[in-house]
XYZ file of C-alpha atoms in Angstrom:
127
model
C 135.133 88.873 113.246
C 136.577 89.711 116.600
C 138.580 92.705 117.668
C 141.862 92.378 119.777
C 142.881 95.218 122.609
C 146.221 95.735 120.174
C 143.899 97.217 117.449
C 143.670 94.092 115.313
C 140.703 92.595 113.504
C 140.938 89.227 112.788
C 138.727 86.236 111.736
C 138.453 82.592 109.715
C 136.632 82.850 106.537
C 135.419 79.387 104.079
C 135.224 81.514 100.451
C 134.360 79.441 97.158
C 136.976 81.403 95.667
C 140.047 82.976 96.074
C 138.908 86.383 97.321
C 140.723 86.288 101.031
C 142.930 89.505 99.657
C 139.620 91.768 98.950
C 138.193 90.559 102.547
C 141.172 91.954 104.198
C 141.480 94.910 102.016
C 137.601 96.105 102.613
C 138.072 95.356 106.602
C 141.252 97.645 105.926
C 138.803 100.417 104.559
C 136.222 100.318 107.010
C 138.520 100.275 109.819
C 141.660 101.925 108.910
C 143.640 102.249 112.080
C 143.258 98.802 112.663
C 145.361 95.713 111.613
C 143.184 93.414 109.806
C 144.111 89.767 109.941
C 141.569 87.244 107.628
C 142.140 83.365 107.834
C 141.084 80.613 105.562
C 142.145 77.265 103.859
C 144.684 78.642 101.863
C 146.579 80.948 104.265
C 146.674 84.108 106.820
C 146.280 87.122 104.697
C 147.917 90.471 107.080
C 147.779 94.082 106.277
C 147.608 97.502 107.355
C 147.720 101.081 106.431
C 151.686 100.610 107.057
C 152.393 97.577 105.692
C 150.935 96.136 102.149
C 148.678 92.723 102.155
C 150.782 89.818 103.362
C 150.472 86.451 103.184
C 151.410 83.738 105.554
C 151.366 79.989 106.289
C 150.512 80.075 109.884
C 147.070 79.986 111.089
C 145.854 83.083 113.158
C 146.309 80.969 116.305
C 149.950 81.589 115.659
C 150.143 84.597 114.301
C 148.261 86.654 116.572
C 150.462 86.855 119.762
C 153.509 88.345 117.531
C 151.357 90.970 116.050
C 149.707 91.631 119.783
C 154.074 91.958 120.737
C 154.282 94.222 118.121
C 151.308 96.276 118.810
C 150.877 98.641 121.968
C 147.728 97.938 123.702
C 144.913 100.162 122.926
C 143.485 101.794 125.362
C 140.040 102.527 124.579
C 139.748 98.425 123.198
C 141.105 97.442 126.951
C 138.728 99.126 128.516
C 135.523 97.980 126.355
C 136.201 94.568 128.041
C 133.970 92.006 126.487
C 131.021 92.811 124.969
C 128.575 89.717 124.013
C 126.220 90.570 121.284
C 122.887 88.423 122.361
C 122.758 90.274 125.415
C 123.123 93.560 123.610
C 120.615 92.501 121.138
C 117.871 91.275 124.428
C 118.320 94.957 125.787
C 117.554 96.746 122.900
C 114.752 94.501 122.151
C 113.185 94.891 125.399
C 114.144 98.305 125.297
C 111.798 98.678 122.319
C 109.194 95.983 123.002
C 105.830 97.580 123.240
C 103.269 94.732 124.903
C 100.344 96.973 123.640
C 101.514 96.655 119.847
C 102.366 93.360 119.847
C 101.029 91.981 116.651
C 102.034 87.816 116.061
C 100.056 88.298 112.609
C 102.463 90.708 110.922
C 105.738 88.990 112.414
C 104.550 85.891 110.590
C 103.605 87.737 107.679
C 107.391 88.980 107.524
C 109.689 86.274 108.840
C 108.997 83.080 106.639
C 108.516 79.868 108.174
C 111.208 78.407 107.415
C 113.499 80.870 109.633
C 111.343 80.565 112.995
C 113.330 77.638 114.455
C 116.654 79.855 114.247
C 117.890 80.312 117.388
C 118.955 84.208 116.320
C 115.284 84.430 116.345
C 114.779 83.349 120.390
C 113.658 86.664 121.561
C 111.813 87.661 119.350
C 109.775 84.118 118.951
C 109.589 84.272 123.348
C 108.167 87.420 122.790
């Protein structure tokens, strides 16, 4: 999911089934103020607290830049600016990253093997 400066939340999801309206409509509840825009095979599904659950032929690619016309700008969005989440994630990390703890044996014992060639787990595997 990514967040637009115009107070829109919008992604592309691949259900099995037809559930595209409850995606948008429990992104709708946790952010309310926000326009929530969900994308998938079968359509765009749109809606807000103004406007009921809409749906639409046009990818989000097209769709986007009218609702961004639409929408004022929001200022507190504009001036996050971008915000990469592996960097975040490497801060905090080292931020909590005690060298005198560090205990391989109960990392193994709680990640199973199978996941330790993720790349999501490159810090903590460097570490």
């Amino acid at each position: 999911m990514k967040i637009s400066e115009h107070s829109i939340v919008y992604g592309e999801i691949e259900p099995e089934h037809y559930v595209e309206d409850l995606v948008a409509e429990w992104f709708l509840s946790r952010f309310p103020l926000f326009t929530v825009i969900i994308g998938s095979k079968r359509g765009t599904f749109v809606v807000s607290k103004n406007k009921d659950l809409e749906k639409f032929d046009e990818s989000i690619e097209e769709l986007l830049p009218e609702f961004e016309k639409k929408l004022p700008k929001n200022k507190i969005l504009a001036e996050l600016g971008s915000f990469k989440e592996d960097d975040f994630w490497k801060e905090y990390y080292d931020s909590q990253f005690i060298k005198e703890r560090k205990n391989t044996k109960y990392f193994l014992k709680n990640i199973p093997k199978k996941f330790h060639n993720w790349g999501s787990l490159a810090v903590e595997k460097k570490r």
